[in-house]
PDB file of C-alpha atoms and ligand atoms in Angstrom:
ATOM      1  CA  MET A   1      -4.114 -14.063   0.313  1.00  0.00           C
ATOM      2  CA  ILE A   2      -0.404 -13.127   0.458  1.00  0.00           C
ATOM      3  CA  GLN A   3       2.475 -15.286   1.641  1.00  0.00           C
ATOM      4  CA  ILE A   4       5.999 -13.952   1.657  1.00  0.00           C
ATOM      5  CA  ARG A   5       8.806 -16.355   2.414  1.00  0.00           C
ATOM      6  CA  ASN A   6      12.415 -15.468   3.181  1.00  0.00           C
ATOM      7  CA  LEU A   7      12.335 -12.365   1.022  1.00  0.00           C
ATOM      8  CA  HIS A   8      15.621 -10.558   0.466  1.00  0.00           C
ATOM      9  CA  LYS A   9      16.303  -7.348  -1.402  1.00  0.00           C
ATOM     10  CA  SER A  10      19.682  -5.791  -2.065  1.00  0.00           C
ATOM     11  CA  PHE A  11      20.533  -2.631  -3.937  1.00  0.00           C
ATOM     12  CA  ASP A  12      24.026  -3.428  -5.240  1.00  0.00           C
ATOM     13  CA  ASP A  13      25.921  -4.325  -2.051  1.00  0.00           C
ATOM     14  CA  LEU A  14      23.306  -2.746   0.268  1.00  0.00           C
ATOM     15  CA  HIS A  15      21.360  -5.606   1.833  1.00  0.00           C
ATOM     16  CA  ILE A  16      18.049  -3.969   2.785  1.00  0.00           C
ATOM     17  CA  LEU A  17      15.482  -6.764   3.318  1.00  0.00           C
ATOM     18  CA  LYS A  18      17.029  -9.693   5.149  1.00  0.00           C
ATOM     19  CA  GLY A  19      14.624 -12.603   5.045  1.00  0.00           C
ATOM     20  CA  ILE A  20      11.093 -11.307   5.516  1.00  0.00           C
ATOM     21  CA  ASP A  21       8.307 -13.804   6.266  1.00  0.00           C
ATOM     22  CA  LEU A  22       4.823 -12.346   6.248  1.00  0.00           C
ATOM     23  CA  GLU A  23       1.265 -13.493   5.749  1.00  0.00           C
ATOM     24  CA  VAL A  24      -1.744 -11.374   4.924  1.00  0.00           C
ATOM     25  CA  GLY A  25      -5.121 -13.074   5.137  1.00  0.00           C
ATOM     26  CA  SER A  26      -8.037 -12.266   2.874  1.00  0.00           C
ATOM     27  CA  GLY A  27      -9.871  -9.208   4.192  1.00  0.00           C
ATOM     28  CA  GLU A  28      -7.111  -8.361   6.653  1.00  0.00           C
ATOM     29  CA  THR A  29      -5.501  -5.003   7.212  1.00  0.00           C
ATOM     30  CA  VAL A  30      -1.817  -5.366   7.998  1.00  0.00           C
ATOM     31  CA  VAL A  31      -0.002  -2.253   9.183  1.00  0.00           C
ATOM     32  CA  ILE A  32       3.772  -2.098   8.849  1.00  0.00           C
ATOM     33  CA  ILE A  33       5.584   0.156  11.288  1.00  0.00           C
ATOM     34  CA  GLY A  34       9.255   0.768  12.022  1.00  0.00           C
ATOM     35  CA  PRO A  35      12.025   3.350  12.025  1.00  0.00           C
ATOM     36  CA  SER A  36      12.900   5.359   8.956  1.00  0.00           C
ATOM     37  CA  GLY A  37      15.218   3.423   6.647  1.00  0.00           C
ATOM     38  CA  SER A  38      14.229   0.007   8.015  1.00  0.00           C
ATOM     39  CA  GLY A  39      12.920  -1.232   4.660  1.00  0.00           C
ATOM     40  CA  LYS A  40       9.147  -0.738   4.974  1.00  0.00           C
ATOM     41  CA  THR A  41       8.699   1.007   1.635  1.00  0.00           C
ATOM     42  CA  THR A  42      11.064  -1.401  -0.088  1.00  0.00           C
ATOM     43  CA  LEU A  43       8.979  -4.324   1.184  1.00  0.00           C
ATOM     44  CA  LEU A  44       5.762  -2.727  -0.052  1.00  0.00           C
ATOM     45  CA  ARG A  45       7.321  -2.012  -3.451  1.00  0.00           C
ATOM     46  CA  CYS A  46       8.459  -5.646  -3.655  1.00  0.00           C
ATOM     47  CA  LEU A  47       4.823  -6.701  -3.202  1.00  0.00           C
ATOM     48  CA  ASN A  48       3.834  -5.213  -6.545  1.00  0.00           C
ATOM     49  CA  LEU A  49       7.247  -5.609  -8.159  1.00  0.00           C
ATOM     50  CA  LEU A  50       8.075  -1.925  -8.383  1.00  0.00           C
ATOM     51  CA  GLU A  51      11.227  -3.458  -6.899  1.00  0.00           C
ATOM     52  CA  THR A  52      12.260  -7.000  -7.801  1.00  0.00           C
ATOM     53  CA  PRO A  53      13.220  -9.031  -4.741  1.00  0.00           C
ATOM     54  CA  THR A  54      16.689 -10.542  -4.881  1.00  0.00           C
ATOM     55  CA  SER A  55      15.546 -13.908  -3.524  1.00  0.00           C
ATOM     56  CA  GLY A  56      12.674 -15.577  -1.711  1.00  0.00           C
ATOM     57  CA  SER A  57       9.112 -16.201  -2.774  1.00  0.00           C
ATOM     58  CA  LEU A  58       5.821 -14.383  -2.972  1.00  0.00           C
ATOM     59  CA  GLU A  59       2.383 -15.907  -3.326  1.00  0.00           C
ATOM     60  CA  LEU A  60      -0.677 -13.847  -4.047  1.00  0.00           C
ATOM     61  CA  GLY A  61      -3.837 -15.852  -4.599  1.00  0.00           C
ATOM     62  CA  ALA A  62      -3.037 -18.343  -7.312  1.00  0.00           C
ATOM     63  CA  LEU A  63       0.204 -16.618  -8.336  1.00  0.00           C
ATOM     64  CA  HIS A  64       3.381 -18.215  -7.036  1.00  0.00           C
ATOM     65  CA  LEU A  65       6.579 -16.311  -7.770  1.00  0.00           C
ATOM     66  CA  THR A  66      10.085 -17.395  -6.834  1.00  0.00           C
ATOM     67  CA  PHE A  67      12.966 -14.971  -7.062  1.00  0.00           C
ATOM     68  CA  THR A  68      16.445 -16.127  -7.948  1.00  0.00           C
ATOM     69  CA  PRO A  69      19.411 -13.781  -8.298  1.00  0.00           C
ATOM     70  CA  GLY A  70      20.241 -13.180 -11.946  1.00  0.00           C
ATOM     71  CA  LYS A  71      17.016 -14.758 -13.192  1.00  0.00           C
ATOM     72  CA  PRO A  72      14.483 -12.067 -14.112  1.00  0.00           C
ATOM     73  CA  LEU A  73      10.755 -12.737 -13.849  1.00  0.00           C
ATOM     74  CA  ARG A  74       8.771 -13.288 -17.004  1.00  0.00           C
ATOM     75  CA  ARG A  75       6.898 -10.185 -18.135  1.00  0.00           C
ATOM     76  CA  ASP A  76       3.537 -11.964 -17.882  1.00  0.00           C
ATOM     77  CA  GLU A  77       4.278 -12.874 -14.247  1.00  0.00           C
ATOM     78  CA  THR A  78       5.076  -9.247 -13.414  1.00  0.00           C
ATOM     79  CA  LEU A  79       1.948  -7.978 -15.150  1.00  0.00           C
ATOM     80  CA  ALA A  80      -0.246 -10.618 -13.518  1.00  0.00           C
ATOM     81  CA  LEU A  81       0.947  -9.598 -10.057  1.00  0.00           C
ATOM     82  CA  ARG A  82       0.566  -5.891 -10.809  1.00  0.00           C
ATOM     83  CA  ARG A  83      -3.051  -6.455 -11.831  1.00  0.00           C
ATOM     84  CA  GLU A  84      -3.832  -7.965  -8.457  1.00  0.00           C
ATOM     85  CA  THR A  85      -2.323  -5.121  -6.434  1.00  0.00           C
ATOM     86  CA  GLY A  86      -3.282  -1.458  -6.261  1.00  0.00           C
ATOM     87  CA  MET A  87      -0.737   1.033  -4.966  1.00  0.00           C
ATOM     88  CA  VAL A  88      -1.472   4.279  -3.154  1.00  0.00           C
ATOM     89  CA  PHE A  89       1.606   6.522  -3.014  1.00  0.00           C
ATOM     90  CA  GLN A  90       2.707   9.081  -0.473  1.00  0.00           C
ATOM     91  CA  SER A  91       2.803  11.760  -3.177  1.00  0.00           C
ATOM     92  CA  TYR A  92      -0.527  10.698  -4.798  1.00  0.00           C
ATOM     93  CA  ASN A  93       1.058  10.327  -8.287  1.00  0.00           C
ATOM     94  CA  LEU A  94      -2.105  11.413 -10.097  1.00  0.00           C
ATOM     95  CA  PHE A  95      -1.867  12.251 -13.799  1.00  0.00           C
ATOM     96  CA  PRO A  96      -1.707  16.075 -13.602  1.00  0.00           C
ATOM     97  CA  HIS A  97      -3.219  16.709 -17.027  1.00  0.00           C
ATOM     98  CA  MET A  98      -6.303  14.584 -16.343  1.00  0.00           C
ATOM     99  CA  THR A  99      -9.386  15.332 -14.266  1.00  0.00           C
ATOM    100  CA  ALA A 100     -10.219  13.189 -11.242  1.00  0.00           C
ATOM    101  CA  LEU A 101     -12.698  11.260 -13.401  1.00  0.00           C
ATOM    102  CA  GLN A 102     -10.148  10.725 -16.197  1.00  0.00           C
ATOM    103  CA  ASN A 103      -7.558   9.583 -13.639  1.00  0.00           C
ATOM    104  CA  LEU A 104      -9.955   6.857 -12.553  1.00  0.00           C
ATOM    105  CA  MET A 105     -10.941   5.854 -16.098  1.00  0.00           C
ATOM    106  CA  GLU A 106      -7.475   5.667 -17.681  1.00  0.00           C
ATOM    107  CA  GLY A 107      -6.253   2.330 -16.326  1.00  0.00           C
ATOM    108  CA  GLN A 108      -9.659   0.723 -16.608  1.00  0.00           C
ATOM    109  CA  VAL A 109      -9.771   1.465 -20.343  1.00  0.00           C
ATOM    110  CA  THR A 110      -6.110   0.969 -21.312  1.00  0.00           C
ATOM    111  CA  VAL A 111      -5.176  -1.924 -19.013  1.00  0.00           C
ATOM    112  CA  LEU A 112      -8.442  -3.753 -18.332  1.00  0.00           C
ATOM    113  CA  GLY A 113     -10.047  -2.988 -21.710  1.00  0.00           C
ATOM    114  CA  ARG A 114     -13.296  -1.723 -20.230  1.00  0.00           C
ATOM    115  CA  SER A 115     -15.548   0.439 -22.390  1.00  0.00           C
ATOM    116  CA  LYS A 116     -15.475   4.158 -21.663  1.00  0.00           C
ATOM    117  CA  ALA A 117     -19.072   4.056 -20.464  1.00  0.00           C
ATOM    118  CA  GLU A 118     -18.372   1.235 -18.050  1.00  0.00           C
ATOM    119  CA  ALA A 119     -15.165   2.857 -16.800  1.00  0.00           C
ATOM    120  CA  ARG A 120     -16.958   6.164 -16.320  1.00  0.00           C
ATOM    121  CA  GLU A 121     -19.748   4.570 -14.314  1.00  0.00           C
ATOM    122  CA  LYS A 122     -17.300   2.749 -12.064  1.00  0.00           C
ATOM    123  CA  ALA A 123     -15.217   5.920 -11.662  1.00  0.00           C
ATOM    124  CA  LEU A 124     -18.228   8.006 -10.641  1.00  0.00           C
ATOM    125  CA  GLN A 125     -19.343   5.354  -8.183  1.00  0.00           C
ATOM    126  CA  LEU A 126     -15.891   5.297  -6.563  1.00  0.00           C
ATOM    127  CA  LEU A 127     -15.572   9.086  -6.454  1.00  0.00           C
ATOM    128  CA  LYS A 128     -18.894   9.102  -4.628  1.00  0.00           C
ATOM    129  CA  LYS A 129     -17.588   6.491  -2.229  1.00  0.00           C
ATOM    130  CA  VAL A 130     -14.586   8.645  -1.278  1.00  0.00           C
ATOM    131  CA  GLY A 131     -16.797  11.727  -0.949  1.00  0.00           C
ATOM    132  CA  LEU A 132     -15.704  13.454  -4.149  1.00  0.00           C
ATOM    133  CA  ALA A 133     -18.684  13.058  -6.480  1.00  0.00           C
ATOM    134  CA  ASP A 134     -18.790  16.831  -6.940  1.00  0.00           C
ATOM    135  CA  ARG A 135     -15.086  17.051  -7.836  1.00  0.00           C
ATOM    136  CA  ALA A 136     -15.107  14.637 -10.802  1.00  0.00           C
ATOM    137  CA  ASP A 137     -14.199  17.282 -13.377  1.00  0.00           C
ATOM    138  CA  MET A 138     -11.474  18.981 -11.392  1.00  0.00           C
ATOM    139  CA  TYR A 139      -7.771  18.626 -12.109  1.00  0.00           C
ATOM    140  CA  PRO A 140      -5.377  17.528  -9.340  1.00  0.00           C
ATOM    141  CA  HIS A 141      -4.021  21.063  -8.841  1.00  0.00           C
ATOM    142  CA  GLN A 142      -7.568  22.229  -8.084  1.00  0.00           C
ATOM    143  CA  LEU A 143      -7.900  19.717  -5.238  1.00  0.00           C
ATOM    144  CA  SER A 144      -6.483  19.736  -1.708  1.00  0.00           C
ATOM    145  CA  GLY A 145      -3.866  17.137  -0.789  1.00  0.00           C
ATOM    146  CA  GLY A 146      -6.477  15.133   1.122  1.00  0.00           C
ATOM    147  CA  GLN A 147      -8.801  15.185  -1.866  1.00  0.00           C
ATOM    148  CA  GLN A 148      -5.978  14.186  -4.222  1.00  0.00           C
ATOM    149  CA  GLN A 149      -5.107  11.258  -2.007  1.00  0.00           C
ATOM    150  CA  ARG A 150      -8.758  10.164  -1.900  1.00  0.00           C
ATOM    151  CA  VAL A 151      -8.719  10.245  -5.720  1.00  0.00           C
ATOM    152  CA  GLY A 152      -5.520   8.150  -5.515  1.00  0.00           C
ATOM    153  CA  ILE A 153      -7.302   5.561  -3.399  1.00  0.00           C
ATOM    154  CA  ALA A 154     -10.336   5.527  -5.688  1.00  0.00           C
ATOM    155  CA  ARG A 155      -8.047   5.153  -8.707  1.00  0.00           C
ATOM    156  CA  ALA A 156      -6.358   2.128  -7.171  1.00  0.00           C
ATOM    157  CA  MET A 157      -9.785   0.633  -6.342  1.00  0.00           C
ATOM    158  CA  ALA A 158     -11.018   1.173  -9.912  1.00  0.00           C
ATOM    159  CA  MET A 159      -8.753  -1.645 -11.078  1.00  0.00           C
ATOM    160  CA  ASP A 160     -10.495  -4.143  -8.753  1.00  0.00           C
ATOM    161  CA  PRO A 161      -7.265  -5.259  -7.084  1.00  0.00           C
ATOM    162  CA  LYS A 162      -7.199  -8.173  -4.658  1.00  0.00           C
ATOM    163  CA  VAL A 163      -4.949  -6.138  -2.364  1.00  0.00           C
ATOM    164  CA  LEU A 164      -4.430  -2.432  -1.782  1.00  0.00           C
ATOM    165  CA  LEU A 165      -0.926  -1.300  -0.816  1.00  0.00           C
ATOM    166  CA  PHE A 166      -0.517   2.064   0.919  1.00  0.00           C
ATOM    167  CA  ASP A 167       2.916   3.686   1.152  1.00  0.00           C
ATOM    168  CA  GLU A 168       2.734   6.323   3.899  1.00  0.00           C
ATOM    169  CA  PRO A 169      -0.474   7.695   2.382  1.00  0.00           C
ATOM    170  CA  THR A 170      -0.840  10.599   4.810  1.00  0.00           C
ATOM    171  CA  SER A 171       2.804  11.626   5.286  1.00  0.00           C
ATOM    172  CA  ALA A 172       2.683  14.424   2.726  1.00  0.00           C
ATOM    173  CA  LEU A 173      -0.557  15.911   4.059  1.00  0.00           C
ATOM    174  CA  ASP A 174      -1.152  18.901   6.279  1.00  0.00           C
ATOM    175  CA  PRO A 175      -2.287  17.586   9.677  1.00  0.00           C
ATOM    176  CA  GLU A 176      -5.877  18.768   9.254  1.00  0.00           C
ATOM    177  CA  LEU A 177      -6.246  16.697   6.068  1.00  0.00           C
ATOM    178  CA  VAL A 178      -4.969  13.404   7.486  1.00  0.00           C
ATOM    179  CA  GLY A 179      -8.288  12.427   9.080  1.00  0.00           C
ATOM    180  CA  GLU A 180     -10.338  12.449   5.886  1.00  0.00           C
ATOM    181  CA  VAL A 181      -7.909  10.024   4.208  1.00  0.00           C
ATOM    182  CA  LEU A 182      -7.683   7.714   7.219  1.00  0.00           C
ATOM    183  CA  ARG A 183     -11.494   7.636   7.394  1.00  0.00           C
ATOM    184  CA  VAL A 184     -11.737   6.404   3.812  1.00  0.00           C
ATOM    185  CA  MET A 185      -9.076   3.763   4.537  1.00  0.00           C
ATOM    186  CA  LYS A 186     -10.887   2.636   7.682  1.00  0.00           C
ATOM    187  CA  GLU A 187     -14.124   2.288   5.741  1.00  0.00           C
ATOM    188  CA  LEU A 188     -12.419   0.123   3.114  1.00  0.00           C
ATOM    189  CA  ALA A 189     -10.881  -2.043   5.830  1.00  0.00           C
ATOM    190  CA  GLN A 190     -14.279  -2.501   7.472  1.00  0.00           C
ATOM    191  CA  GLU A 191     -15.781  -3.489   4.123  1.00  0.00           C
ATOM    192  CA  GLY A 192     -13.271  -6.338   3.942  1.00  0.00           C
ATOM    193  CA  MET A 193     -10.695  -4.974   1.512  1.00  0.00           C
ATOM    194  CA  THR A 194      -7.310  -6.657   1.961  1.00  0.00           C
ATOM    195  CA  MET A 195      -4.804  -3.921   2.742  1.00  0.00           C
ATOM    196  CA  VAL A 196      -1.120  -3.570   3.569  1.00  0.00           C
ATOM    197  CA  VAL A 197      -0.360  -0.133   4.985  1.00  0.00           C
ATOM    198  CA  VAL A 198       2.996   1.450   5.771  1.00  0.00           C
ATOM    199  CA  THR A 199       2.280   4.324   8.124  1.00  0.00           C
ATOM    200  CA  HIS A 200       3.425   6.322  11.120  1.00  0.00           C
ATOM    201  CA  GLU A 201      -0.196   6.805  12.222  1.00  0.00           C
ATOM    202  CA  MET A 202      -0.197   4.655  15.349  1.00  0.00           C
ATOM    203  CA  LYS A 203      -3.814   5.438  16.175  1.00  0.00           C
ATOM    204  CA  PHE A 204      -4.845   4.036  12.807  1.00  0.00           C
ATOM    205  CA  ALA A 205      -2.719   0.960  13.482  1.00  0.00           C
ATOM    206  CA  ARG A 206      -4.365   0.456  16.873  1.00  0.00           C
ATOM    207  CA  ASP A 207      -7.915   1.053  15.633  1.00  0.00           C
ATOM    208  CA  VAL A 208      -7.919  -0.605  12.235  1.00  0.00           C
ATOM    209  CA  ALA A 209      -5.112  -3.166  11.897  1.00  0.00           C
ATOM    210  CA  ASP A 210      -5.782  -6.862  12.260  1.00  0.00           C
ATOM    211  CA  LYS A 211      -2.048  -7.300  12.461  1.00  0.00           C
ATOM    212  CA  VAL A 212       0.806  -4.904  13.194  1.00  0.00           C
ATOM    213  CA  VAL A 213       4.253  -5.776  11.882  1.00  0.00           C
ATOM    214  CA  PHE A 214       7.305  -4.029  13.339  1.00  0.00           C
ATOM    215  CA  ILE A 215      10.276  -4.001  10.973  1.00  0.00           C
ATOM    216  CA  ASP A 216      13.765  -2.888  11.916  1.00  0.00           C
ATOM    217  CA  GLY A 217      17.001  -3.372  10.011  1.00  0.00           C
ATOM    218  CA  GLY A 218      15.271  -5.310   7.235  1.00  0.00           C
ATOM    219  CA  VAL A 219      13.790  -8.033   9.447  1.00  0.00           C
ATOM    220  CA  VAL A 220      10.412  -8.542  11.090  1.00  0.00           C
ATOM    221  CA  VAL A 221      11.189  -8.018  14.761  1.00  0.00           C
ATOM    222  CA  GLU A 222       7.698  -8.511  16.107  1.00  0.00           C
ATOM    223  CA  GLN A 223       4.181  -8.985  14.783  1.00  0.00           C
ATOM    224  CA  GLY A 224       0.736  -9.619  16.149  1.00  0.00           C
ATOM    225  CA  PRO A 225      -2.644  -8.055  16.829  1.00  0.00           C
ATOM    226  CA  PRO A 226      -2.325  -4.348  17.753  1.00  0.00           C
ATOM    227  CA  GLU A 227      -3.198  -4.883  21.410  1.00  0.00           C
ATOM    228  CA  GLN A 228      -0.375  -7.391  21.665  1.00  0.00           C
ATOM    229  CA  VAL A 229       2.266  -5.343  19.845  1.00  0.00           C
ATOM    230  CA  PHE A 230       1.340  -2.067  21.570  1.00  0.00           C
ATOM    231  CA  GLU A 231       0.231  -3.227  25.021  1.00  0.00           C
ATOM    232  CA  ALA A 232       2.180  -6.440  25.573  1.00  0.00           C
ATOM    233  CA  THR A 233       5.303  -5.644  23.567  1.00  0.00           C
ATOM    234  CA  GLN A 234       7.766  -8.547  23.585  1.00  0.00           C
ATOM    235  CA  GLN A 235      10.909  -7.205  21.970  1.00  0.00           C
ATOM    236  CA  GLU A 236      13.221  -4.542  23.344  1.00  0.00           C
ATOM    237  CA  ARG A 237      13.682  -2.951  19.906  1.00  0.00           C
ATOM    238  CA  THR A 238       9.928  -2.544  19.513  1.00  0.00           C
ATOM    239  CA  LYS A 239       9.652  -1.031  22.994  1.00  0.00           C
ATOM    240  CA  GLN A 240      12.369   1.487  22.209  1.00  0.00           C
ATOM    241  CA  PHE A 241      10.695   2.484  18.937  1.00  0.00           C
ATOM    242  CA  LEU A 242       7.265   2.890  20.553  1.00  0.00           C
ATOM    243  CA  ASN A 243       8.713   4.824  23.501  1.00  0.00           C
ATOM    244  CA  LYS A 244      10.323   7.316  21.178  1.00  0.00           C
ATOM    245  CA  LEU A 245       6.934   8.042  19.609  1.00  0.00           C
ATOM    246  CA  SER A 246       5.092   8.713  22.822  1.00  0.00           C
TER     247      SER A 246
HETATM  248  P1  ADP B 301      11.601   2.934   5.125  1.00  0.00           P
HETATM  249  O1  ADP B 301      10.403   2.883   4.236  1.00  0.00           O
HETATM  250  O2  ADP B 301      11.505   1.982   6.270  1.00  0.00           O
HETATM  251  O3  ADP B 301      11.943   4.319   5.581  1.00  0.00           O
HETATM  252  P2  ADP B 301      13.044   2.263   2.742  1.00  0.00           P
HETATM  253  O4  ADP B 301      12.518   0.948   2.304  1.00  0.00           O
HETATM  254  O5  ADP B 301      12.543   3.478   2.033  1.00  0.00           O
HETATM  255  O6  ADP B 301      12.865   2.425   4.307  1.00  0.00           O
HETATM  256  O7  ADP B 301      14.626   2.278   2.611  1.00  0.00           O
HETATM  257  C1  ADP B 301      15.438   1.316   3.252  1.00  0.00           C
HETATM  258  C2  ADP B 301      16.857   1.529   2.801  1.00  0.00           C
HETATM  259  O8  ADP B 301      16.993   1.171   1.445  1.00  0.00           O
HETATM  260  C3  ADP B 301      17.348   2.963   2.925  1.00  0.00           C
HETATM  261  O9  ADP B 301      18.668   2.959   3.423  1.00  0.00           O
HETATM  262  C4  ADP B 301      17.334   3.453   1.510  1.00  0.00           C
HETATM  263  O10 ADP B 301      18.312   4.431   1.293  1.00  0.00           O
HETATM  264  C5  ADP B 301      17.631   2.197   0.715  1.00  0.00           C
HETATM  265  N1  ADP B 301      17.052   2.240  -0.628  1.00  0.00           N
HETATM  266  C6  ADP B 301      15.748   2.288  -0.932  1.00  0.00           C
HETATM  267  N2  ADP B 301      15.562   2.310  -2.272  1.00  0.00           N
HETATM  268  C7  ADP B 301      16.811   2.287  -2.823  1.00  0.00           C
HETATM  269  C8  ADP B 301      17.300   2.280  -4.169  1.00  0.00           C
HETATM  270  N3  ADP B 301      16.476   2.301  -5.210  1.00  0.00           N
HETATM  271  N4  ADP B 301      18.643   2.246  -4.330  1.00  0.00           N
HETATM  272  C9  ADP B 301      19.486   2.198  -3.280  1.00  0.00           C
HETATM  273  N5  ADP B 301      19.075   2.196  -1.992  1.00  0.00           N
HETATM  274  C10 ADP B 301      17.762   2.232  -1.762  1.00  0.00           C
END
């Protein structure tokens, strides 16, 4: 589904991603772990072009994008990629002046051109799926952080993306609200949604990931199935990182 080849990203003279190669198969959940500042969020943002990679290539389904310094992507290429990817942010990023239902309808109507009736039906179905059918008419400030994040996930799903990208989706939550969000994510993974998740939740990585990718200093240091990365760790840098967590 996704193939990343030799991806680099610099911010001015700060070289952050230093040649990332990564594959995500259809229906897979890939969890990206690594120390703070290692480039995990930057990589995720490159996947939906919230950041433009400096060089390298990115394939998503039939889309093949090559990045060359000084040569911006065409607008239609950027939009095409964005349509295929749904992003779930650490800070939810819901529209504060819209109800949960309106948050889910907005993109469907304005970007995908769906009728209001169709968008509403899809929105209600997704709110039900994330356990919030009875909160459809509430505004974000009337919802708990866990509920807001579940609306965030449903909103991303409403656009029928090929891939869902999660940027530390539970980091801003009080500990007692983390579980309800991880449960929704686990359900989506089990239903075969393709997902790339940046998280510090190692239990989620162990339980749900098909592949765990450890990034440090802007390179992939180690990757493999969770039992391999956690139980039969190959690289010293990965061992040190995991030891610090336990
Ligand atoms: P992680 O998600 O692993 O904590 P990030 O991808 O957020 O790491 O950040 C990696 C590095 O890139 C950090 O040093 C950060 O300061 C830098 N960085 C991220 N975004 C920008 C930006 N827009 N401009 C300059 N530096 C940035």
